[in-house]
């Protein structure tokens, strides 16, 4: 359901209005209705933080009250809540559901604490979507307590009872109680609240879940080993193939039958055609048509001509330093420097396409966007390099735009620092549309590589274990890479001082060096450049490349959201599909 906040009364201040302060006369109404105006408001200020917390509580409370009201309307007892209702906490933003459901059961339904807690834990489940410490929400106690006093009382009681239980029954965790407590170090820890208050905790890719269990949440896993499980993300083949890529969908249906639409694992039958020259040609022709359509769209929107014969190398995702759009930009800058020195350099023409948005207060991410646009302005207008590379930043990235980009991609950039990406779903959409991935062993990339085959995935970079070991034990010095690799030094110096008369971006390189390159951009740079060379070599072998694309499509079916939802339904929510008589009759007709 979609909730809207409304003021319970107009709160019109006549005297204020009479003085000509018209907007202020309605300020209370505006303040209350602001709760549902913008999802995830900028929380860099105290006012923004308060609005974010008010918003989270508003949506959680509205949803839970509606659920209980509907349950009681059916005549079923509230004490049967887990039997009829499953409530899923999708990341920590709705984690207040733990305390709010307790409030409703205690204050509105007059249940005992023991009974309310049992119902709450059996009803709620939690999916973790991130391992980044800064993304695991924490709220200052004073802010939380001041805005939500009753909810804070309940959270405090949950914490007290949890800590007491650990002290009495799990003495081995006494020294680690501060890490797992719901309230500690002056903050309410929302991930801890979600784990303690749920019967199931899952990650969204096998690697992500393993890191959760063995490192980031290892104490909780030791306490509640049966709570933790994996549910690898999925995407809808009906949206991202059937609708987004109708020409390819028609070819698949003519070749394999229509069964793949409901059972995408049937796409595996396409693998038998991997060396079939006729099938390769048909898929290549469809890819070319999709690239031509995207090229026309780019020209229409940006007044920029790009060559459909070039490699369409696409990175579309949220702009964040760990996703390493900056590594991609470093490679482009280094390649551009080589072309400036030698315009006759033998490189396959390439169009680098970016899309994505940054959080409102994320300054460095905004700098990355500005850098990419500056690169585009510089490179696309440099006649000396003869159009061998082009850079495109697609504005206002959204689903409608994504449906144009995924079918046209030759290369899928999945280059996040290993161990930082929970899963990713863009990687799956690219694979389903026949793009070849260049990527790290991060998130669902690991499972994608296993499925499509190692020869059909361009791998580079540190492993998750290597990254985590660096974080835990040290041993990495970003300055060494700056000093010993002339390509890195040149790019960093250009960022610091500007190049060819264009804007400087000192904040980016300074951040890399001052923070010892926390996401290992410099460490993985050489491996990334070499992987790009391997990719270009494979692309030039048309039969090989087409075979790789075909195998990516063939083995994409296991990343369907149908499979994901089945797993959630069976293993977490405890529900079975309902036989829809009307649907069956419609199919018969």
Coordinates of C-alpha atoms in Angstrom, one line a residue:
X1 CA 0.0 0.0 0.0
X2 CA 1.0 3.6 -0.7
X3 CA 0.7 5.8 2.4
X4 CA 0.2 9.5 2.6
X5 CA 0.6 11.8 5.6
X6 CA -2.2 14.3 6.3
X7 CA -2.5 16.8 9.1
X8 CA -5.2 15.9 11.6
X9 CA -6.4 19.5 11.6
X10 CA -5.7 22.6 9.4
X11 CA -3.7 24.5 12.1
X12 CA -4.4 27.8 10.3
X13 CA -2.9 30.7 12.2
X14 CA -5.1 33.7 11.3
X15 CA -3.0 36.4 12.9
X16 CA 0.1 35.2 11.1
X17 CA -1.7 35.1 7.8
X18 CA -3.0 38.7 8.5
X19 CA 0.6 39.9 8.9
X20 CA 1.3 38.7 5.4
X21 CA 3.3 35.6 6.5
X22 CA 1.1 33.3 4.3
X23 CA 3.3 30.3 4.1
X24 CA 4.2 30.3 7.8
X25 CA 0.4 30.4 8.7
X26 CA 0.3 26.8 7.4
X27 CA 3.7 25.7 8.6
X28 CA 2.5 23.0 10.9
X29 CA 0.3 21.4 8.2
X30 CA 3.3 21.5 5.8
X31 CA 5.6 20.0 8.4
X32 CA 3.3 17.1 9.0
X33 CA 2.6 16.4 5.4
X34 CA 6.3 16.6 4.5
X35 CA 6.7 13.1 6.0
X36 CA 5.5 11.4 2.8
X37 CA 6.6 14.0 0.2
X38 CA 10.1 12.6 -0.6
X39 CA 11.3 9.1 0.0
X40 CA 14.7 8.9 1.7
X41 CA 15.1 12.7 2.3
X42 CA 18.6 14.2 2.7
X43 CA 19.7 13.3 6.2
X44 CA 23.0 15.3 6.3
X45 CA 21.4 17.9 8.7
X46 CA 19.6 17.4 12.0
X47 CA 16.3 18.4 10.5
X48 CA 16.9 15.9 7.7
X49 CA 17.7 13.1 10.3
X50 CA 14.5 13.8 12.2
X51 CA 12.4 13.8 9.0
X52 CA 14.0 10.5 8.0
X53 CA 13.2 8.8 11.3
X54 CA 9.7 10.3 11.4
X55 CA 9.2 8.9 7.9
X56 CA 10.4 5.4 8.8
X57 CA 8.1 5.3 11.8
X58 CA 5.1 6.6 9.9
X59 CA 5.3 4.0 7.1
X60 CA 6.0 1.1 9.5
X61 CA 3.2 2.1 11.9
X62 CA 0.7 2.6 9.1
X63 CA 1.5 -0.7 7.5
X64 CA 1.4 -2.7 10.7
X65 CA -1.9 -1.1 11.9
X66 CA -3.5 -1.9 8.5
X67 CA -2.3 -5.5 8.8
X68 CA -3.8 -6.0 12.3
X69 CA -7.0 -4.3 11.3
X70 CA -7.4 -6.6 8.3
X71 CA -6.6 -9.7 10.3
X72 CA -9.2 -8.8 12.9
X73 CA -11.8 -8.1 10.2
X74 CA -11.5 -11.7 9.1
X75 CA -12.4 -12.8 12.7
X76 CA -9.0 -14.4 13.3
X77 CA -7.4 -13.9 16.7
X78 CA -4.3 -11.6 17.0
X79 CA -2.7 -14.5 18.9
X80 CA -2.6 -16.4 15.5
X81 CA -0.7 -13.6 13.8
X82 CA 2.3 -15.7 12.6
X83 CA 0.0 -18.3 11.2
X84 CA -1.7 -15.8 8.9
X85 CA 0.8 -13.0 8.4
X86 CA 4.5 -12.7 7.4
X87 CA 6.1 -9.2 7.7
X88 CA 9.4 -8.8 6.0
X89 CA 12.0 -6.1 7.0
X90 CA 13.7 -5.2 3.8
X91 CA 17.0 -3.7 5.0
X92 CA 17.2 -1.6 8.2
X93 CA 14.9 1.3 7.1
X94 CA 11.7 -0.6 8.3
X95 CA 13.5 -2.1 11.4
X96 CA 11.2 -0.1 13.7
X97 CA 8.6 -2.7 12.8
X98 CA 10.1 -4.8 15.7
X99 CA 9.3 -2.1 18.3
X100 CA 6.1 -0.9 16.7
X101 CA 4.5 -4.4 16.5
X102 CA 5.4 -4.9 20.1
X103 CA 3.7 -1.5 21.0
X104 CA 0.6 -2.5 19.1
X105 CA 0.4 -5.9 20.8
X106 CA 1.2 -4.6 24.3
X107 CA -0.7 -1.3 24.3
X108 CA -3.5 -1.9 21.9
X109 CA -4.1 -5.7 22.3
X110 CA -3.1 -5.9 26.0
X111 CA -0.9 -9.0 25.6
X112 CA 1.9 -9.9 28.0
X113 CA 5.5 -9.1 27.0
X114 CA 6.3 -12.8 26.6
X115 CA 3.3 -13.5 24.3
X116 CA 3.9 -10.3 22.3
X117 CA 7.6 -11.0 21.8
X118 CA 6.9 -14.5 20.7
X119 CA 4.4 -13.3 18.1
X120 CA 6.7 -10.6 16.9
X121 CA 9.7 -12.8 16.4
X122 CA 7.7 -15.5 14.6
X123 CA 6.0 -12.9 12.3
X124 CA 9.1 -10.8 11.3
X125 CA 12.0 -11.7 9.0
X126 CA 14.9 -9.6 7.9
X127 CA 16.9 -9.2 4.7
X128 CA 20.3 -7.5 5.0
X129 CA 21.3 -5.6 1.9
X130 CA 24.6 -4.1 2.8
X131 CA 27.9 -4.9 4.6
X132 CA 29.1 -1.3 4.6
X133 CA 29.3 -0.1 8.3
X134 CA 28.1 3.4 7.4
X135 CA 24.9 1.9 5.8
X136 CA 24.0 -0.2 8.9
X137 CA 21.7 2.4 10.4
X138 CA 22.4 3.8 13.9
X139 CA 20.3 6.5 15.6
X140 CA 21.7 8.7 18.4
X141 CA 19.8 7.8 21.6
X142 CA 18.8 11.4 22.4
X143 CA 17.4 12.0 18.9
X144 CA 15.5 8.7 18.9
X145 CA 14.2 9.0 22.5
X146 CA 13.1 12.6 21.9
X147 CA 11.1 11.8 18.8
X148 CA 9.7 8.4 19.7
X149 CA 9.6 8.1 23.5
X150 CA 7.3 5.1 23.7
X151 CA 9.1 3.3 21.0
X152 CA 12.4 4.0 22.7
X153 CA 11.0 2.5 26.0
X154 CA 10.2 -0.7 24.1
X155 CA 13.6 -0.8 22.4
X156 CA 15.3 -0.3 25.7
X157 CA 13.3 -3.1 27.2
X158 CA 14.2 -5.4 24.2
X159 CA 17.8 -4.5 24.7
X160 CA 17.8 -5.1 28.5
X161 CA 16.1 -8.5 28.1
X162 CA 18.4 -9.6 25.3
X163 CA 21.5 -8.5 27.2
X164 CA 20.4 -10.3 30.4
X165 CA 19.6 -13.4 28.4
X166 CA 23.1 -13.4 26.9
X167 CA 24.8 -12.8 30.2
X168 CA 22.8 -15.6 31.9
X169 CA 22.8 -18.2 29.2
X170 CA 25.7 -17.4 26.8
X171 CA 28.7 -16.5 29.0
X172 CA 31.1 -16.8 26.0
X173 CA 29.5 -13.6 24.6
X174 CA 30.0 -11.4 27.6
X175 CA 33.0 -9.7 26.2
X176 CA 31.3 -9.1 22.9
X177 CA 28.0 -7.8 24.4
X178 CA 28.8 -4.2 23.3
X179 CA 29.0 -5.3 19.7
X180 CA 25.7 -7.2 19.6
X181 CA 23.6 -5.0 22.0
X182 CA 20.6 -3.2 20.4
X183 CA 21.7 0.0 22.3
X184 CA 25.3 0.7 22.9
X185 CA 27.8 3.6 22.5
X186 CA 25.0 6.1 22.7
X187 CA 23.2 4.7 19.6
X188 CA 20.2 2.5 18.7
X189 CA 21.6 -0.1 16.2
X190 CA 18.8 -0.9 13.7
X191 CA 20.5 -4.0 12.2
X192 CA 20.9 -5.5 15.7
X193 CA 17.3 -4.7 16.4
X194 CA 16.1 -6.4 13.2
X195 CA 18.2 -9.6 13.9
X196 CA 17.1 -9.9 17.5
X197 CA 13.5 -9.3 16.6
X198 CA 13.2 -11.7 13.6
X199 CA 13.1 -15.5 13.1
X200 CA 15.0 -15.3 9.8
X201 CA 18.0 -13.3 8.6
X202 CA 19.2 -13.6 5.0
X203 CA 21.8 -12.2 2.7
X204 CA 21.1 -11.7 -1.0
X205 CA 24.0 -13.6 -2.6
X206 CA 26.0 -16.6 -1.3
X207 CA 29.2 -14.6 -0.9
X208 CA 27.3 -11.8 0.9
X209 CA 25.7 -14.3 3.3
X210 CA 29.0 -16.1 4.0
X211 CA 30.6 -12.8 4.9
X212 CA 27.6 -11.9 7.1
X213 CA 27.9 -15.2 8.9
X214 CA 31.6 -15.5 9.2
X215 CA 32.7 -11.9 9.7
X216 CA 30.3 -8.9 9.9
X217 CA 27.6 -10.6 12.0
X218 CA 29.6 -13.6 13.1
X219 CA 28.6 -13.1 16.8
X220 CA 24.9 -13.2 15.9
X221 CA 25.4 -16.2 13.7
X222 CA 27.1 -18.0 16.6
X223 CA 24.1 -17.1 18.8
X224 CA 21.4 -17.8 16.2
X225 CA 22.9 -20.2 13.6
X226 CA 19.5 -21.4 12.4
X227 CA 18.3 -17.8 11.7
X228 CA 20.8 -17.2 9.0
X229 CA 20.2 -18.2 5.4
X230 CA 20.9 -17.1 1.8
X231 CA 18.4 -15.9 -0.8
X232 CA 20.2 -14.8 -3.9
X233 CA 18.5 -12.0 -5.7
X234 CA 16.6 -12.4 -8.9
X235 CA 15.1 -10.4 -11.8
X236 CA 12.0 -10.8 -13.8
X237 CA 12.6 -12.4 -17.2
X238 CA 9.2 -11.1 -18.2
X239 CA 10.3 -7.5 -17.7
X240 CA 14.0 -7.6 -18.6
X241 CA 13.8 -9.9 -21.6
X242 CA 10.2 -10.4 -22.8
X243 CA 9.3 -6.6 -22.6
X244 CA 12.7 -4.9 -22.8
X245 CA 14.1 -7.0 -25.6
X246 CA 11.2 -8.2 -27.8
X247 CA 13.3 -9.2 -30.8
X248 CA 15.5 -11.5 -28.7
X249 CA 12.4 -12.9 -26.9
X250 CA 10.8 -13.7 -30.2
X251 CA 13.9 -15.5 -31.4
X252 CA 14.1 -17.5 -28.2
X253 CA 10.4 -18.5 -28.4
X254 CA 10.8 -19.6 -32.1
X255 CA 13.8 -21.6 -31.2
X256 CA 13.0 -23.0 -27.7
X257 CA 9.2 -22.7 -27.5
X258 CA 7.4 -20.3 -25.1
X259 CA 8.1 -22.4 -21.9
X260 CA 11.0 -20.2 -20.9
X261 CA 8.6 -17.3 -20.1
X262 CA 7.3 -19.2 -17.1
X263 CA 10.3 -21.4 -16.5
X264 CA 13.4 -19.5 -17.4
X265 CA 15.7 -22.4 -16.7
X266 CA 14.5 -23.7 -20.1
X267 CA 16.8 -21.0 -21.6
X268 CA 19.6 -23.5 -21.0
X269 CA 18.6 -25.3 -24.1
X270 CA 20.0 -22.4 -26.0
X271 CA 23.5 -23.5 -25.0
X272 CA 23.3 -26.3 -27.6
X273 CA 23.4 -23.6 -30.3
X274 CA 26.6 -21.9 -28.9
X275 CA 28.7 -22.9 -31.9
X276 CA 25.9 -22.6 -34.4
X277 CA 26.9 -19.9 -36.9
X278 CA 23.3 -19.2 -38.0
X279 CA 22.1 -18.7 -34.4
X280 CA 25.2 -16.6 -33.6
X281 CA 24.4 -14.4 -36.6
X282 CA 20.7 -13.9 -35.6
X283 CA 21.6 -12.9 -32.0
X284 CA 24.3 -10.6 -33.3
X285 CA 21.9 -8.9 -35.7
X286 CA 19.4 -8.3 -32.8
X287 CA 22.2 -6.8 -30.7
X288 CA 23.1 -4.5 -33.5
X289 CA 19.5 -3.3 -33.9
X290 CA 19.3 -2.6 -30.2
X291 CA 22.6 -0.7 -30.3
X292 CA 21.3 1.3 -33.3
X293 CA 18.2 2.2 -31.4
X294 CA 20.2 3.3 -28.3
X295 CA 22.6 5.3 -30.6
X296 CA 19.6 7.1 -32.1
X297 CA 18.2 7.8 -28.6
X298 CA 21.6 9.2 -27.4
X299 CA 21.7 11.5 -30.4
X300 CA 18.1 12.7 -29.8
X301 CA 18.7 13.3 -26.1
X302 CA 22.4 14.5 -26.0
X303 CA 23.1 15.6 -29.6
X304 CA 26.0 13.1 -29.6
X305 CA 26.7 10.6 -32.4
X306 CA 28.0 7.2 -31.2
X307 CA 29.0 4.4 -33.5
X308 CA 26.9 1.2 -33.2
X309 CA 29.9 -0.7 -34.5
X310 CA 31.9 0.3 -31.4
X311 CA 31.9 -1.8 -28.2
X312 CA 29.0 -0.5 -26.0
X313 CA 30.7 -0.7 -22.6
X314 CA 28.0 0.1 -20.0
X315 CA 28.2 0.8 -16.2
X316 CA 24.8 1.7 -14.8
X317 CA 24.2 1.7 -11.1
X318 CA 24.1 3.9 -8.1
X319 CA 27.1 6.2 -7.9
X320 CA 29.2 5.2 -5.0
X321 CA 33.0 4.9 -4.4
X322 CA 32.8 1.2 -3.6
X323 CA 31.1 0.5 -7.0
X324 CA 34.2 2.1 -8.5
X325 CA 32.9 4.2 -11.4
X326 CA 36.2 6.0 -10.6
X327 CA 38.2 2.9 -11.6
X328 CA 36.3 2.9 -15.0
X329 CA 37.1 6.6 -15.3
X330 CA 40.8 6.1 -14.5
X331 CA 41.0 3.5 -17.3
X332 CA 39.3 5.9 -19.8
X333 CA 41.7 8.7 -18.8
X334 CA 44.7 6.4 -19.2
X335 CA 43.4 5.2 -22.6
X336 CA 42.8 8.7 -23.7
X337 CA 46.3 9.7 -22.7
X338 CA 47.7 6.9 -24.8
X339 CA 45.5 8.0 -27.8
X340 CA 46.7 11.6 -27.4
X341 CA 50.3 10.4 -27.6
X342 CA 49.6 8.1 -30.5
X343 CA 46.4 8.7 -32.5
X344 CA 47.3 5.7 -34.7
X345 CA 47.1 3.3 -31.7
X346 CA 45.3 0.1 -32.7
X347 CA 42.3 0.0 -30.4
X348 CA 38.7 -1.2 -31.1
X349 CA 36.5 1.8 -31.0
X350 CA 34.5 1.9 -27.8
X351 CA 31.6 3.8 -26.3
X352 CA 31.7 4.1 -22.6
X353 CA 28.2 4.6 -21.2
X354 CA 27.4 5.5 -17.6
X355 CA 24.1 6.1 -15.7
X356 CA 23.1 6.4 -12.1
X357 CA 22.3 8.7 -9.3
X358 CA 24.1 9.7 -6.1
X359 CA 22.7 10.3 -2.6
X360 CA 21.9 14.0 -2.1
X361 CA 24.7 14.6 0.5
X362 CA 27.4 12.4 -1.1
X363 CA 29.8 15.0 -2.3
X364 CA 32.5 12.6 -3.7
X365 CA 29.9 10.7 -5.7
X366 CA 28.7 14.0 -7.2
X367 CA 32.4 14.7 -8.0
X368 CA 32.6 11.4 -9.9
X369 CA 29.5 12.3 -11.9
X370 CA 31.0 15.7 -12.7
X371 CA 34.3 14.0 -13.7
X372 CA 32.6 11.6 -16.1
X373 CA 30.7 14.5 -17.7
X374 CA 33.9 16.5 -18.0
X375 CA 35.6 13.5 -19.6
X376 CA 32.7 13.3 -22.1
X377 CA 33.0 16.9 -23.0
X378 CA 36.8 16.7 -23.5
X379 CA 37.1 13.3 -25.3
X380 CA 34.0 13.6 -27.5
X381 CA 35.2 16.9 -28.9
X382 CA 38.8 15.9 -29.4
X383 CA 39.3 15.4 -33.2
X384 CA 42.8 14.3 -32.7
X385 CA 41.7 10.8 -31.4
X386 CA 39.4 10.3 -34.4
X387 CA 36.3 9.2 -32.4
X388 CA 38.0 6.0 -31.3
X389 CA 36.5 6.4 -27.8
X390 CA 33.3 8.3 -26.7
X391 CA 32.0 8.8 -23.2
X392 CA 28.3 9.2 -22.4
X393 CA 26.6 10.0 -19.1
X394 CA 22.9 9.3 -19.4
X395 CA 20.9 11.7 -17.3
X396 CA 18.0 10.7 -15.0
X397 CA 18.6 7.0 -15.0
X398 CA 15.4 5.1 -14.4
X399 CA 13.6 1.9 -15.4
X400 CA 12.4 3.2 -18.8
X401 CA 16.0 4.2 -19.7
X402 CA 17.4 0.9 -18.3
X403 CA 15.1 -1.0 -20.7
X404 CA 17.0 0.7 -23.6
X405 CA 20.4 0.2 -22.1
X406 CA 20.5 -3.5 -21.1
X407 CA 19.6 -5.0 -24.5
X408 CA 22.2 -2.8 -26.2
X409 CA 25.2 -3.6 -24.0
X410 CA 28.2 -5.6 -25.3
X411 CA 30.0 -5.3 -22.0
X412 CA 28.6 -5.2 -18.4
X413 CA 30.9 -3.4 -15.9
X414 CA 30.5 -5.1 -12.5
X415 CA 33.7 -3.8 -10.9
X416 CA 32.8 -3.1 -7.3
X417 CA 35.5 -3.8 -4.6
X418 CA 35.2 -7.5 -3.7
X419 CA 33.2 -8.0 -0.5
X420 CA 31.4 -4.7 -0.7
X421 CA 28.5 -5.4 -3.0
X422 CA 25.7 -7.5 -1.4
X423 CA 24.4 -8.8 -4.7
X424 CA 23.5 -6.5 -7.6
X425 CA 20.7 -7.2 -10.0
X426 CA 22.0 -5.1 -13.0
X427 CA 24.6 -7.8 -13.5
X428 CA 21.8 -10.3 -14.0
X429 CA 19.9 -8.0 -16.4
X430 CA 23.0 -7.6 -18.6
X431 CA 23.6 -11.4 -18.7
X432 CA 20.0 -12.1 -19.6
X433 CA 20.4 -9.8 -22.6
X434 CA 23.7 -11.3 -23.8
X435 CA 26.3 -8.9 -22.5
X436 CA 29.7 -10.2 -21.3
X437 CA 30.7 -9.3 -17.8
X438 CA 34.0 -7.7 -16.8
X439 CA 34.0 -7.9 -13.1
X440 CA 35.4 -8.8 -9.7
X441 CA 34.3 -11.8 -7.6
X442 CA 31.8 -9.8 -5.6
X443 CA 28.1 -10.2 -4.8
X444 CA 26.2 -12.3 -7.3
X445 CA 29.1 -12.0 -9.8
X446 CA 30.5 -15.2 -8.1
X447 CA 27.3 -17.2 -8.9
X448 CA 27.0 -15.6 -12.4
X449 CA 30.5 -16.7 -13.3
X450 CA 29.9 -20.2 -12.0
X451 CA 26.7 -20.5 -14.1
X452 CA 27.8 -19.0 -17.4
X453 CA 31.3 -20.5 -17.2
X454 CA 34.7 -19.0 -16.4
X455 CA 35.6 -18.6 -20.1
X456 CA 32.5 -16.4 -20.6
X457 CA 33.3 -13.9 -17.8
X458 CA 36.2 -11.5 -17.8
X459 CA 37.6 -11.7 -14.2
X460 CA 40.1 -9.3 -12.5
X461 CA 41.0 -7.9 -9.2
X462 CA 41.4 -8.8 -5.5
X463 CA 39.2 -11.5 -4.0
X464 CA 36.9 -10.8 -1.1
X465 CA 39.2 -12.6 1.2
X466 CA 42.2 -10.5 0.1
X467 CA 40.3 -7.3 0.6
X468 CA 39.1 -8.3 4.1
X469 CA 42.6 -9.4 5.1
X470 CA 43.9 -6.0 4.0
X471 CA 41.2 -4.3 6.2
X472 CA 42.0 -6.5 9.2
X473 CA 45.8 -6.8 9.0
X474 CA 46.9 -3.8 6.9
X475 CA 49.8 -4.2 4.4
X476 CA 48.5 -1.9 1.7
X477 CA 50.0 1.4 0.8
X478 CA 48.2 3.4 -1.9
X479 CA 51.2 5.8 -2.2
X480 CA 53.3 3.0 -3.5
X481 CA 51.0 2.4 -6.5
X482 CA 50.8 6.2 -7.1
X483 CA 54.6 6.4 -7.2
X484 CA 55.5 3.2 -9.1
X485 CA 52.8 3.2 -11.8
X486 CA 53.3 6.2 -14.2
X487 CA 49.8 5.8 -15.6
X488 CA 48.2 6.2 -12.1
X489 CA 50.5 9.1 -11.3
X490 CA 49.6 10.9 -14.5
X491 CA 45.9 10.4 -14.0
X492 CA 46.1 11.5 -10.4
X493 CA 48.1 14.6 -11.3
X494 CA 45.6 15.4 -14.0
X495 CA 42.8 15.2 -11.5
X496 CA 44.7 17.4 -9.1
X497 CA 45.7 20.1 -11.6
X498 CA 43.4 19.8 -14.5
X499 CA 44.4 18.5 -18.0
X500 CA 44.2 20.1 -21.4
X501 CA 42.8 23.2 -19.9
X502 CA 39.8 21.5 -18.2
X503 CA 38.5 21.3 -14.6
X504 CA 40.6 19.8 -11.8
X505 CA 39.2 17.3 -9.3
X506 CA 41.6 17.4 -6.4
X507 CA 39.1 16.0 -3.9
X508 CA 39.0 12.6 -5.7
X509 CA 42.7 11.8 -5.8
X510 CA 43.3 13.4 -2.4
X511 CA 40.6 11.1 -1.0
X512 CA 42.3 8.0 -2.5
X513 CA 45.7 8.8 -1.1
X514 CA 44.6 10.4 2.2
X515 CA 42.3 7.4 3.0
X516 CA 44.8 4.8 1.7
X517 CA 42.4 4.0 -1.2
X518 CA 39.8 2.2 0.9
X519 CA 38.2 0.6 -2.1
X520 CA 41.5 -0.4 -3.8
X521 CA 41.1 1.5 -7.0
X522 CA 44.8 1.9 -7.4
X523 CA 45.6 -1.7 -6.3
X524 CA 43.2 -3.2 -9.0
X525 CA 44.0 -0.6 -11.7
X526 CA 46.6 -2.7 -13.6
X527 CA 44.6 -5.9 -13.4
X528 CA 41.6 -4.0 -14.8
X529 CA 43.6 -2.6 -17.7
X530 CA 44.9 -6.0 -18.6
X531 CA 41.3 -7.5 -18.3
X532 CA 40.1 -4.7 -20.7
X533 CA 42.8 -5.8 -23.2
X534 CA 41.7 -9.4 -22.9
X535 CA 38.1 -8.3 -23.4
X536 CA 39.0 -6.4 -26.6
X537 CA 40.9 -9.4 -27.9
X538 CA 37.9 -11.6 -27.4
X539 CA 35.6 -9.1 -29.0
X540 CA 37.7 -9.0 -32.2
X541 CA 37.1 -12.8 -32.6
X542 CA 33.4 -12.5 -33.7
X543 CA 32.6 -16.2 -33.4
X544 CA 34.1 -16.5 -29.9
X545 CA 32.4 -13.3 -28.7
X546 CA 29.0 -14.3 -30.1
X547 CA 29.4 -17.7 -28.4
X548 CA 30.1 -16.0 -25.1
X549 CA 27.0 -13.8 -25.4
X550 CA 24.8 -16.8 -26.3
X551 CA 26.0 -18.8 -23.3
X552 CA 25.4 -15.8 -21.0
X553 CA 21.7 -15.7 -22.2
X554 CA 21.4 -19.5 -21.9
X555 CA 22.5 -19.7 -18.2
X556 CA 20.7 -16.6 -17.0
X557 CA 17.5 -18.4 -16.0
X558 CA 18.5 -19.3 -12.5
X559 CA 18.7 -15.6 -11.7
X560 CA 15.0 -15.2 -12.2
X561 CA 13.0 -13.5 -9.4
X562 CA 10.6 -16.5 -9.8
X563 CA 13.2 -18.7 -8.2
X564 CA 14.0 -16.0 -5.5
X565 CA 10.4 -15.6 -4.5
X566 CA 9.8 -19.3 -4.4
X567 CA 12.7 -19.6 -1.9
X568 CA 11.4 -16.8 0.3
X569 CA 7.9 -18.2 0.2
X570 CA 8.9 -21.8 1.1
X571 CA 11.8 -21.2 3.4
X572 CA 11.0 -18.0 5.3
X573 CA 7.3 -17.0 4.9
X574 CA 5.9 -20.5 5.0
X575 CA 3.4 -20.0 2.2
X576 CA 2.3 -22.0 -0.7
X577 CA 0.9 -20.8 -4.1
X578 CA -2.8 -20.4 -4.4
X579 CA -4.5 -22.1 -7.4
X580 CA -6.2 -19.3 -9.3
X581 CA -9.3 -21.0 -11.0
X582 CA -10.0 -18.0 -13.1
X583 CA -6.4 -17.9 -14.4
X584 CA -6.5 -21.6 -15.3
X585 CA -9.8 -21.2 -17.1
X586 CA -8.4 -18.2 -19.1
X587 CA -5.4 -20.3 -20.1
X588 CA -7.8 -23.1 -21.3
X589 CA -9.7 -20.7 -23.5

